[in-house]
Coordinates of C-alpha atoms in Angstrom, one line a residue:
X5 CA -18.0 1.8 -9.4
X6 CA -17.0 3.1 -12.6
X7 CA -19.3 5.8 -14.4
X8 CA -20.3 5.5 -18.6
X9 CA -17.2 6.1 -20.4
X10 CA -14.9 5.0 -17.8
X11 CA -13.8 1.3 -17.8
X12 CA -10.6 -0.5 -15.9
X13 CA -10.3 -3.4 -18.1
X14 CA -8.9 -6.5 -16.1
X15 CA -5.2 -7.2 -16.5
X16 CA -4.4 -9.5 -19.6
X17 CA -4.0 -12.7 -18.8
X18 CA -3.4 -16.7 -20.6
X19 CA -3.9 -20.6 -19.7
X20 CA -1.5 -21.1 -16.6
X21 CA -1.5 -24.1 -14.4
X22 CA -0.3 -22.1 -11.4
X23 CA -2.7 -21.7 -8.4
X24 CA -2.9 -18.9 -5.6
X25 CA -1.5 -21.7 -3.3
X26 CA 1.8 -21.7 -4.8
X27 CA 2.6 -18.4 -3.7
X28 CA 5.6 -18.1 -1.4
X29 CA 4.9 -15.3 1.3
X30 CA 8.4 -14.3 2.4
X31 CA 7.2 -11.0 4.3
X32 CA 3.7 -9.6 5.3
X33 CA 3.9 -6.8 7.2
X34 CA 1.7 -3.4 7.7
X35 CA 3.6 -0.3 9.3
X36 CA 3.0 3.6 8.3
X37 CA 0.3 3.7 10.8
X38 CA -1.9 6.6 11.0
X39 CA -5.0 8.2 11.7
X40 CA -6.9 9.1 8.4
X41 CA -10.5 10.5 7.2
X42 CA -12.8 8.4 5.8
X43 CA -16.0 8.6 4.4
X44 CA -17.6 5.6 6.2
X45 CA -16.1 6.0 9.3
X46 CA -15.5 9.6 10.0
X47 CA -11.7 8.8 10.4
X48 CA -10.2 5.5 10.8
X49 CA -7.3 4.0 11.5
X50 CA -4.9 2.9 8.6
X51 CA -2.4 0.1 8.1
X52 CA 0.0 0.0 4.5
X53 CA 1.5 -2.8 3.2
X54 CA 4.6 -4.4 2.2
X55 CA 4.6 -8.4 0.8
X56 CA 7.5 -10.1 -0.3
X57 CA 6.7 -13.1 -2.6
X58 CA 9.5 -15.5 -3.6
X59 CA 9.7 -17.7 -6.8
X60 CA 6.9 -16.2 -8.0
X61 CA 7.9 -16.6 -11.4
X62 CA 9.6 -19.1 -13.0
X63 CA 13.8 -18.5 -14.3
X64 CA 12.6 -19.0 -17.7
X65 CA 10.0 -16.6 -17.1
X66 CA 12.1 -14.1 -15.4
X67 CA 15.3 -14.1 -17.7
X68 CA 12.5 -13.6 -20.3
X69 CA 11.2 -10.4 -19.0
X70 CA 14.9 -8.9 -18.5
X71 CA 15.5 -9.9 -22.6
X72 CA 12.0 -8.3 -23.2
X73 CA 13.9 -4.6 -21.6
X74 CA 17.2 -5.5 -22.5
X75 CA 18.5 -8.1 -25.2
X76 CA 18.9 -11.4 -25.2
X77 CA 22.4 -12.4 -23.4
X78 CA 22.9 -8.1 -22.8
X79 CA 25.9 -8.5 -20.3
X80 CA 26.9 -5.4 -20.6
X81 CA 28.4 -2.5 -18.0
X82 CA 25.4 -0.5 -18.7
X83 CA 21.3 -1.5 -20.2
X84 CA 21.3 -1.0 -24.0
X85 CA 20.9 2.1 -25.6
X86 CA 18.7 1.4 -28.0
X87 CA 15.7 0.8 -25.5
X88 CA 17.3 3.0 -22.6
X89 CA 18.5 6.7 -22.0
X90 CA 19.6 8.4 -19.4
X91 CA 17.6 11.2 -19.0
X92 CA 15.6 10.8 -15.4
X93 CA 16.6 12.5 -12.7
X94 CA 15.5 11.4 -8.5
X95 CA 15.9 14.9 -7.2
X96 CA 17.8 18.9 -8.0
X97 CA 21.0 18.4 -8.4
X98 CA 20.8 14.5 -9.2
X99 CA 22.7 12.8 -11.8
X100 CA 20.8 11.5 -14.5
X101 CA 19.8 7.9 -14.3
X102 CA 18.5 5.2 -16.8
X103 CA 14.8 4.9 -17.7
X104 CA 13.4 3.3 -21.1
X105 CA 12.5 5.4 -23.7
X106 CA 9.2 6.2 -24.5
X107 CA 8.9 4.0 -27.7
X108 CA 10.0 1.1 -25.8
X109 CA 7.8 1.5 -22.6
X110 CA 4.7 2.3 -24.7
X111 CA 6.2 -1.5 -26.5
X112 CA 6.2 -3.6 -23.6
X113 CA 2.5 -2.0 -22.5
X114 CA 1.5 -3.3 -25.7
X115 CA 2.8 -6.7 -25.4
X116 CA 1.6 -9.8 -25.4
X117 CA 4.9 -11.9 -24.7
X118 CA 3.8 -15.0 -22.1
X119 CA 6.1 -14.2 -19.8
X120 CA 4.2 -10.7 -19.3
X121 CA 1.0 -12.7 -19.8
X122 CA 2.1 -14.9 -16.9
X123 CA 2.8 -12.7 -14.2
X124 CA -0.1 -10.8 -15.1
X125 CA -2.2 -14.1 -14.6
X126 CA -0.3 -14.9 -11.5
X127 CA -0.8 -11.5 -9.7
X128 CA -4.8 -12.0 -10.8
X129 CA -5.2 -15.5 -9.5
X130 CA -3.4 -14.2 -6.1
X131 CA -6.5 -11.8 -5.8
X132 CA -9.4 -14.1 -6.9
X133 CA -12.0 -11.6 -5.0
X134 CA -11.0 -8.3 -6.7
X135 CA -10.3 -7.2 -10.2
X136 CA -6.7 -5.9 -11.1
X137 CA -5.9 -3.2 -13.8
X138 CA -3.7 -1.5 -14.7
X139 CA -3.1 2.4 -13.6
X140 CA -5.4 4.0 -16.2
X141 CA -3.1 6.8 -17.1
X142 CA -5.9 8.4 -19.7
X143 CA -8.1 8.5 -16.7
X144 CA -6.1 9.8 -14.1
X145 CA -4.2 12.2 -16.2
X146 CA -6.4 14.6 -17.8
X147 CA -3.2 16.2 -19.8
X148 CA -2.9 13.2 -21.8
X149 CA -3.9 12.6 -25.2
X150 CA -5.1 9.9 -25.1
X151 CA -3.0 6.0 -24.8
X152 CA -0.2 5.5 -22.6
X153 CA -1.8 2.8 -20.1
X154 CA -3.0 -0.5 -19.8
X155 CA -2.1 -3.7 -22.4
X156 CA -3.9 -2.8 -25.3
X157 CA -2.4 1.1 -26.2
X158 CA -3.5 2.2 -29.4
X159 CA -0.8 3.1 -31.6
X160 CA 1.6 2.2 -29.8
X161 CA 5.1 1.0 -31.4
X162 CA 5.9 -2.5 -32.5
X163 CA 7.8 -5.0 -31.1
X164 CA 10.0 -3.5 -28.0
X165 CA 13.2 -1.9 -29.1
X166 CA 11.6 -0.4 -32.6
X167 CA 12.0 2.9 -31.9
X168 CA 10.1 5.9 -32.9
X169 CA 12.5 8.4 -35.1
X170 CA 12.1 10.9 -32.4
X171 CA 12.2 8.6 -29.7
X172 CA 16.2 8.8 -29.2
X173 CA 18.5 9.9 -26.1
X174 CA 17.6 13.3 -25.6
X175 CA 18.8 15.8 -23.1
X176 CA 17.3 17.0 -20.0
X177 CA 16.0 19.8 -21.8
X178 CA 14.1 18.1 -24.0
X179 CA 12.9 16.1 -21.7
X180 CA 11.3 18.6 -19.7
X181 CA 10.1 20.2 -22.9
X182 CA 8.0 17.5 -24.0
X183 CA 7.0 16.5 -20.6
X184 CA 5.7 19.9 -20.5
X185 CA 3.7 19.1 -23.9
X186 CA 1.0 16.6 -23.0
X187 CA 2.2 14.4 -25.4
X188 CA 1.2 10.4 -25.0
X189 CA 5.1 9.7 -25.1
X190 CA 5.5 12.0 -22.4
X191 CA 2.9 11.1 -20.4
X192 CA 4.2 7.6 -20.2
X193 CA 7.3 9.1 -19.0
X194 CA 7.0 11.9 -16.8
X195 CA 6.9 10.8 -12.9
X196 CA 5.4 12.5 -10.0
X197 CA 8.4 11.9 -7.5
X198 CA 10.0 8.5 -8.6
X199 CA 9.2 6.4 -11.4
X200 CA 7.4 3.1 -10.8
X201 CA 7.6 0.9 -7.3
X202 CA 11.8 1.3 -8.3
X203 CA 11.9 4.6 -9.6
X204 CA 7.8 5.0 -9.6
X205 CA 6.7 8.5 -9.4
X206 CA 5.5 9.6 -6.2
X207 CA 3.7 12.7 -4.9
X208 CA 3.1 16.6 -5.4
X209 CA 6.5 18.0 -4.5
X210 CA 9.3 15.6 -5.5
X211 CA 10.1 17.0 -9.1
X212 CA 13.5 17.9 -9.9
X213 CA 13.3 21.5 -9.5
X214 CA 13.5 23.7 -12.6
X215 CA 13.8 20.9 -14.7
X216 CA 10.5 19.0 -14.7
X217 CA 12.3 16.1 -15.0
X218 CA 10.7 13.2 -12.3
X219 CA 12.3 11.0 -9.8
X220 CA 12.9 7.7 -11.1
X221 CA 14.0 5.9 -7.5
X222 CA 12.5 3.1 -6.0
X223 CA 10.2 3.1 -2.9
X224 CA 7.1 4.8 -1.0
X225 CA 5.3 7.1 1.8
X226 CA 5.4 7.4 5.8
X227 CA 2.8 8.0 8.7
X228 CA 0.7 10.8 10.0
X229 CA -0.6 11.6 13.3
X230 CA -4.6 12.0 12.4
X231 CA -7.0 13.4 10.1
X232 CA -6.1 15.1 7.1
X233 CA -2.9 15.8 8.9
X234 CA -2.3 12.6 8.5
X235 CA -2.3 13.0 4.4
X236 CA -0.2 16.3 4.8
X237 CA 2.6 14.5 6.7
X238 CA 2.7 11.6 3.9
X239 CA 3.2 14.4 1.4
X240 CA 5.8 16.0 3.7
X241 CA 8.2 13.0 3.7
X242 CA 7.7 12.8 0.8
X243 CA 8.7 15.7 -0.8
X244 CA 11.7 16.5 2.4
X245 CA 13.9 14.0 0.9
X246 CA 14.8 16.1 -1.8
X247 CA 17.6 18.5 -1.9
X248 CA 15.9 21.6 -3.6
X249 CA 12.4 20.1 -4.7
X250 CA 9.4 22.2 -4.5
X251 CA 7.5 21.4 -0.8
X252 CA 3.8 21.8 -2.2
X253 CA 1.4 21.8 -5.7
X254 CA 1.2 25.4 -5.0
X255 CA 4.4 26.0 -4.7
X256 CA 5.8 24.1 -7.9
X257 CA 2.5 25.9 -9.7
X258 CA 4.5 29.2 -8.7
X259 CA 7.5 28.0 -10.2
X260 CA 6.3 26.4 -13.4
X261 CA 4.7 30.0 -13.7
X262 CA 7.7 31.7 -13.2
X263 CA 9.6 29.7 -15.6
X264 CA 6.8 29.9 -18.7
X265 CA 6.6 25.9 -18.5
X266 CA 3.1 23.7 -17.6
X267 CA 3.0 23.1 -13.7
X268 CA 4.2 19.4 -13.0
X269 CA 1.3 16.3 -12.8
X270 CA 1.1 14.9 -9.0
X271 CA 0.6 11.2 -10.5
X272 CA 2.5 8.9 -13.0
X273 CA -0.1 6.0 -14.4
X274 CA 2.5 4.6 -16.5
X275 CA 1.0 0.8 -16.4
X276 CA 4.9 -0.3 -16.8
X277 CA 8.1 1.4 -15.4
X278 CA 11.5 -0.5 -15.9
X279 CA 15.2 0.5 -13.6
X280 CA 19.0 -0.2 -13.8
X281 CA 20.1 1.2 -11.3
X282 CA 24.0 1.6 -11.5
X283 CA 26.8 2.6 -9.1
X284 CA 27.1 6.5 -8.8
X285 CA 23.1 7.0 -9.6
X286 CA 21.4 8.6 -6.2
X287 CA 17.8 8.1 -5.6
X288 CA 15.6 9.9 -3.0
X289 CA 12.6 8.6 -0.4
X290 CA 8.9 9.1 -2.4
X291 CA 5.9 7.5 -3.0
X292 CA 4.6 6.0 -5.8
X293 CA 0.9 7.4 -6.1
X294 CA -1.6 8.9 -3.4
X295 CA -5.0 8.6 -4.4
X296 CA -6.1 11.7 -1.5
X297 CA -3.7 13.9 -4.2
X298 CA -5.3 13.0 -7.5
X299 CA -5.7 16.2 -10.2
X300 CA -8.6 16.9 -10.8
X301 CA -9.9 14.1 -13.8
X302 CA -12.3 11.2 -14.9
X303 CA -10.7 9.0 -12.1
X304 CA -11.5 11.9 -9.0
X305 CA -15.1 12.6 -10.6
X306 CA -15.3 8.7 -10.2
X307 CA -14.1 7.9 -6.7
X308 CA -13.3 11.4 -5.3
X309 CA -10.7 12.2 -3.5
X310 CA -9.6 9.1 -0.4
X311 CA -6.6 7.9 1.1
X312 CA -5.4 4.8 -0.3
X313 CA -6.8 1.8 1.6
X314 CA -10.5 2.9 2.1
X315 CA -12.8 0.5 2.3
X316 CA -14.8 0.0 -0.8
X317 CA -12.3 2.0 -2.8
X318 CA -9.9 0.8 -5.3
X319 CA -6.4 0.1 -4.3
X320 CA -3.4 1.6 -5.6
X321 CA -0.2 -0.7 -5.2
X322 CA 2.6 -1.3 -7.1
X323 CA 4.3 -4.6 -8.0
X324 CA 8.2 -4.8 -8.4
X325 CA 10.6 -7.8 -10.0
X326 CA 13.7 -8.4 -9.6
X327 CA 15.2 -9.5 -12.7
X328 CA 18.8 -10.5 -12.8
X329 CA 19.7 -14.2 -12.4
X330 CA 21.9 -13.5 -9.1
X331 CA 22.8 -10.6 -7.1
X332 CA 25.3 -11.1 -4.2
X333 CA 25.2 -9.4 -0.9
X334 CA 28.0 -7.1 -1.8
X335 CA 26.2 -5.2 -4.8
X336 CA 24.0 -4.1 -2.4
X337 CA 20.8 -1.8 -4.3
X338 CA 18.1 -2.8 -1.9
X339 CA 14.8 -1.9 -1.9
X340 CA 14.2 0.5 1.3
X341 CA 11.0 1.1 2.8
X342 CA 10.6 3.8 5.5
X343 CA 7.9 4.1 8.8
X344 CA 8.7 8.1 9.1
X345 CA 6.8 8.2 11.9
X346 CA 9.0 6.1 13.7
X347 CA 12.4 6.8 11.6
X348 CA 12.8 3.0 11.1
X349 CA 12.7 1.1 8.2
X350 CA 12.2 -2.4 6.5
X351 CA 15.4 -3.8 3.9
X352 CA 14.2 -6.3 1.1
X353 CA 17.3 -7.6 -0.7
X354 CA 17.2 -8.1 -4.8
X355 CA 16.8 -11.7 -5.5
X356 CA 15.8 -13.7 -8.7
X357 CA 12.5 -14.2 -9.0
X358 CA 11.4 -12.2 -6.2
X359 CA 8.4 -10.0 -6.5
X360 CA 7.5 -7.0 -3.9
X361 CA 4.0 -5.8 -3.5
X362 CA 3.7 -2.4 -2.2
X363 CA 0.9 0.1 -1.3
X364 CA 2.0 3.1 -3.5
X365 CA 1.8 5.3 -0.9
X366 CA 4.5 3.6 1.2
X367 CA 7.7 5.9 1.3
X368 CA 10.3 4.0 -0.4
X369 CA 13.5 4.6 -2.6
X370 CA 16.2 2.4 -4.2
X371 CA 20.0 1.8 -2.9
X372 CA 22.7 2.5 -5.0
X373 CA 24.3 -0.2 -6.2
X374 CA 27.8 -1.1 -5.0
X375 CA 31.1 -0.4 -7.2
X376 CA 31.9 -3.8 -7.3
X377 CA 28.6 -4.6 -8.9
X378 CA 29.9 -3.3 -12.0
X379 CA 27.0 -3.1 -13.9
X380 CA 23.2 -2.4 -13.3
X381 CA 20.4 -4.1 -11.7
X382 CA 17.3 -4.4 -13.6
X383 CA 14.3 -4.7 -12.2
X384 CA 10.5 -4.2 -13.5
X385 CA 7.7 -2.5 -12.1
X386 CA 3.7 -2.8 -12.7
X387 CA 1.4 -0.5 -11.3
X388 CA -1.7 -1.4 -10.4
X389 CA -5.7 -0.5 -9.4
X390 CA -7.1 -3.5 -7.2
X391 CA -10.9 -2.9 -7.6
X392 CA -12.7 -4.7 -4.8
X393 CA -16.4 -6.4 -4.9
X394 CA -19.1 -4.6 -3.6
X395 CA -18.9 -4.3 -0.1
X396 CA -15.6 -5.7 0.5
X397 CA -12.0 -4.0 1.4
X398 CA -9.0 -4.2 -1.1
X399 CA -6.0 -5.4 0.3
X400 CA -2.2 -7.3 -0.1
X401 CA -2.8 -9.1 2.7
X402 CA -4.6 -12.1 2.4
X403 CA -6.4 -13.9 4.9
X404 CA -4.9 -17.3 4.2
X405 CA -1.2 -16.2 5.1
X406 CA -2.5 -15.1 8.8
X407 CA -2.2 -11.9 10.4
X408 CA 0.5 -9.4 9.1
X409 CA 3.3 -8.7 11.2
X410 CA 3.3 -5.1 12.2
X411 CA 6.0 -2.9 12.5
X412 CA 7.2 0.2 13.4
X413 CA 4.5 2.8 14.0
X414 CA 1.7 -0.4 13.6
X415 CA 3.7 -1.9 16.1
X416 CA 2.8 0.7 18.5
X417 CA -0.8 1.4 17.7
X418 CA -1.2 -2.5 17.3
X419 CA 0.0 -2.1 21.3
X420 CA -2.1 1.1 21.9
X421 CA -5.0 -1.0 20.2
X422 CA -4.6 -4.3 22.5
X423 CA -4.0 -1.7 26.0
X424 CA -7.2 0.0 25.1
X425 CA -8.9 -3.7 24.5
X426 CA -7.7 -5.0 27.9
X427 CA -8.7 -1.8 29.3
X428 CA -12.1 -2.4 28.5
X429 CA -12.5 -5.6 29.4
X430 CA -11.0 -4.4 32.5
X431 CA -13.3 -2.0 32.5
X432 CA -16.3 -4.6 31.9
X433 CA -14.9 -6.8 34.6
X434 CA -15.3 -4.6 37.2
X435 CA -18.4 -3.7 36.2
X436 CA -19.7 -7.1 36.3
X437 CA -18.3 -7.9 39.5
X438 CA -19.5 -4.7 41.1
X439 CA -22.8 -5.9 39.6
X440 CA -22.4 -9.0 41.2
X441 CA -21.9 -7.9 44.9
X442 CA -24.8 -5.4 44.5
X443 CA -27.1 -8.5 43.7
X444 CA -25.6 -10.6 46.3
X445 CA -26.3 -7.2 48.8
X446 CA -30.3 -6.5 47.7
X447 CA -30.2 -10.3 47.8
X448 CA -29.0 -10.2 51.9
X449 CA -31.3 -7.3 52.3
X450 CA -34.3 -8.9 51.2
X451 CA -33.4 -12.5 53.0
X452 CA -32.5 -9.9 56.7
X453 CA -36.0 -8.4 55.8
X454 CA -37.8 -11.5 55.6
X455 CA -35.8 -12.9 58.5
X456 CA -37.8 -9.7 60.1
X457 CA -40.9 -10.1 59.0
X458 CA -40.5 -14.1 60.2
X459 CA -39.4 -13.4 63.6
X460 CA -42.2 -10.4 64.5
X461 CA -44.9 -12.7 63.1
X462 CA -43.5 -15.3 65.3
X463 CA -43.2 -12.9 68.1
X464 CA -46.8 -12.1 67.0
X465 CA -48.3 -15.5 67.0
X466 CA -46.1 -16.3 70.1
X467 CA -48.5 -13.3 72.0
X468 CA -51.7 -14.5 70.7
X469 CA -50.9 -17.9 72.1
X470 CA -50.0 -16.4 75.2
X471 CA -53.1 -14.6 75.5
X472 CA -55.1 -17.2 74.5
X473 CA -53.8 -19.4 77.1
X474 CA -54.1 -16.6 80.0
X475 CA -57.4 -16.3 79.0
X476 CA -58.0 -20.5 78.9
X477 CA -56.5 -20.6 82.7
X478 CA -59.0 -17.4 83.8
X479 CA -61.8 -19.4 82.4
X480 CA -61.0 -22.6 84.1
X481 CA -60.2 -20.7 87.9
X482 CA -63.6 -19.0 87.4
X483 CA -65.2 -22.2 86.6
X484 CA -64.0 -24.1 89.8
X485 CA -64.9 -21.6 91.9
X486 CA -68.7 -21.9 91.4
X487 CA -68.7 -25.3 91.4
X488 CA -67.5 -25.5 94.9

């Protein structure tokens, strides 16, 4: 599927003992049902996902990870400062909110720490029948340099937290200034409406207006009607969330123009994107990625432009951990998932060890978390390309956990879907059984015609005998009268 020069190398992975039937399924559900073009069907119906794995890592493994973007025993009120800065914003207006810096996202891409190796081994044995990678962000981004994606990033830093000199808090002008650049560092950090599956980037339309700062929430996109209408409406939740943000790629192309800066990307590839959310932070609805709203690059040249979920195209989906040890009910921060179509939504609830897998074009955002949480909640995000074999459909769902449930707006066509069904075979019924009777009435005909034809050729043979006999007794009365 991929052309000379472009190559999705698989997620890196170790020795693990864990096998695919381990796997906890909490949640499997489709919703965000809509009508969609396709290029194998003409249009097709389309289902997203949302799974909810639990204990999918081990505690060791998880308080791991959250050293690995923190320090180890960090208890403090906010995430360190020497891997994090506030400098994202989820929408105009928006207070900033914590993201890692450059240096230290472009560290954990590049490491090989076996708690990263493991639930990169875990998410790959899940899929057995396709091949996972990372979001190629030097593929799909055709303003980058060149790095910024996958495990193996050439020169990228050291070991997570050694910084580059330039890689300190900035402000949001800065920010915007080298997001505007095309720099690698950048690129790992600018966002098209969110920033990973929990503050993941999302679609054309969601950046902070003016500033080019990206959204940096949590959650993704809602459902169309049909056709490409159906992709337009996706982008329209999307982007109506926002107080302020620009409605369209033309329209932010206008106002990049009009401010002398670079127009804003419509896709973040960052391979990892890392939250802590705190109390007071505000975090808008978006999607992570929408492969129908690709810039123009290596990866659109490759698999042109689809909506997410076409069969024989890869997958974009997003994978989120929660990382802190416990997180009672009052801190709230949940991760919100919306079916616009329907204006009802699904509620997953932080939890240790708890992993989400999302289609990134599922409208989603963070909650904020409580003031009585009094500090942040961490969580990590991958995102991902699930490349399916030849001939075969990518998808969360697998078949062994049984049907998904559907909700929301697959609710309804699931019900539109099973009337129409019955109405066919309604349909095929009555056609049957009217097929029937007509048998049974040409069968009637024929057995009144031959009950016809029986009784005149007995009403025939009945004559002959009675001629043949009127002509016997003539014989015999002319017979005795000679005699005499």
């Amino acid at each position: 599927m991929e052309p000379p020069g472009v190559v999705l190398p698989p997620l890196a992975t170790h020795g693990s003992e864990w096998a695919q039937q381990q796997a906890e399924v909490t949640l499997n559900v489709t919703l965000d049902a809509a009508f969609v073009p396709s290029e194998s069907q003409g249009t097709r119906l389309d289902f997203a996902h949302v799974v909810v794995l639990d204990n999918f890592v081990s505690d060791e493994h998880r308080q791991q990870l959250l050293d690995l973007v923190t320090q180890p025993g960090w208890s403090g009120a906010g995430p360190p400062d020497v891997k994090w800065e506030r400098e994202t914003c989820d929408g105009a207006e928006f207070p900033p909110t914590w993201g890692l810096t450059d240096a230290a996202l472009q560290a954990l891409a590049r490491s090989t720490h076996p708690a990263k190796l493991e639930l990169q081994t875990r998410l790959a044995r899940l899929y057995p029948d396709a091949v996972i990678s990372h979001m190629p962000s030097e593929v799909m981004q055709p303003w980058q340099a060149g790095g910024g994606g996958g495990d193996d990033i050439e020169g990228a830093p050291g070991p997570l937290g050694q910084e580059q000199a330039d890689a300190g808090p900035r402000s949001a002008g800065e920010a915007a200034a080298r997001a505007s650049s095309g720099s690698t560092a950048a690129g790992v950090r600018r966002a098209a409406a969110g920033a990973g599956a929990e503050g993941a980037p999302g679609s054309a339309g969601q950046e902070q207006a003016g500033t080019g700062l990206r959204s940096e929430g949590e959650e993704t996109a809602g459902a169309p009607s049909s056709g490409s209408e159906a992709v337009k409406a996706r982008r329209a939740a999307a982007g109506a969330g926002a107080e302020g943000a620009t409605g369209s790629a033309g329209q932010e192309q206008e106002q990049a123009d009009a401010e002398g800066r670079d127009p804003p990307p419509r896709v973040d590839a960052n391979p990892y994107v890392a939250n802590a959310a705190v109390h007071g932070d505000r975090f808008q609805w978006h999607v992570d990625a929408d492969p129908s709203d690709m810039p123009e690059s290596a990866w659109t040249s490759t698999h042109g432009m689809y909506c997410n979920r076409e069969p024989g195209k890869p997958l974009l989906f997003s994978l989120l951990l929660y990382l802190d040890a416990k997180w009672p009910l009052d801190h709230d921060a949940e991760t919100l998932f919306l079916d616009s179509s329907t204006d009802t939504g699904l509620m997953v609830r932080p939890r240790p060890r708890r992993v989400v897998l999302l289609d990134q074009d599922v409208l989603h955002r963070l909650s904020v978390p409580s003031a009585k949480a009094g500090r942040p909640r961490y969580s990590l995000v991958l995102k991902l390309v699930m490349v399916p074999k030849a001939g075969q459909t990518a998808s969360l769902a697998r078949p062994e956990w049984g049907a998904p449930c559907a909700f929301g707006s697959a609710a309804r066509a699931q019900q539109a879907v099973a009337q129409m069904a019955r109405e066919r075979k309604r349909a095929r019924d009555e056609a049957a059984a009217a097929g029937v009777e007509g048998v049974e009435a040409v069968a009637q005909m024929a057995r009144e015609r031959a009950s016809e034809r029986k009784r005149a050729r007995d009403e025939a043979a009945a004559a002959v005998v009675e001629g043949v006999e009127a002509e016997a007794g003539g014989c015999r009365q002319q017979s005795g009268g000679v005699g005499g």
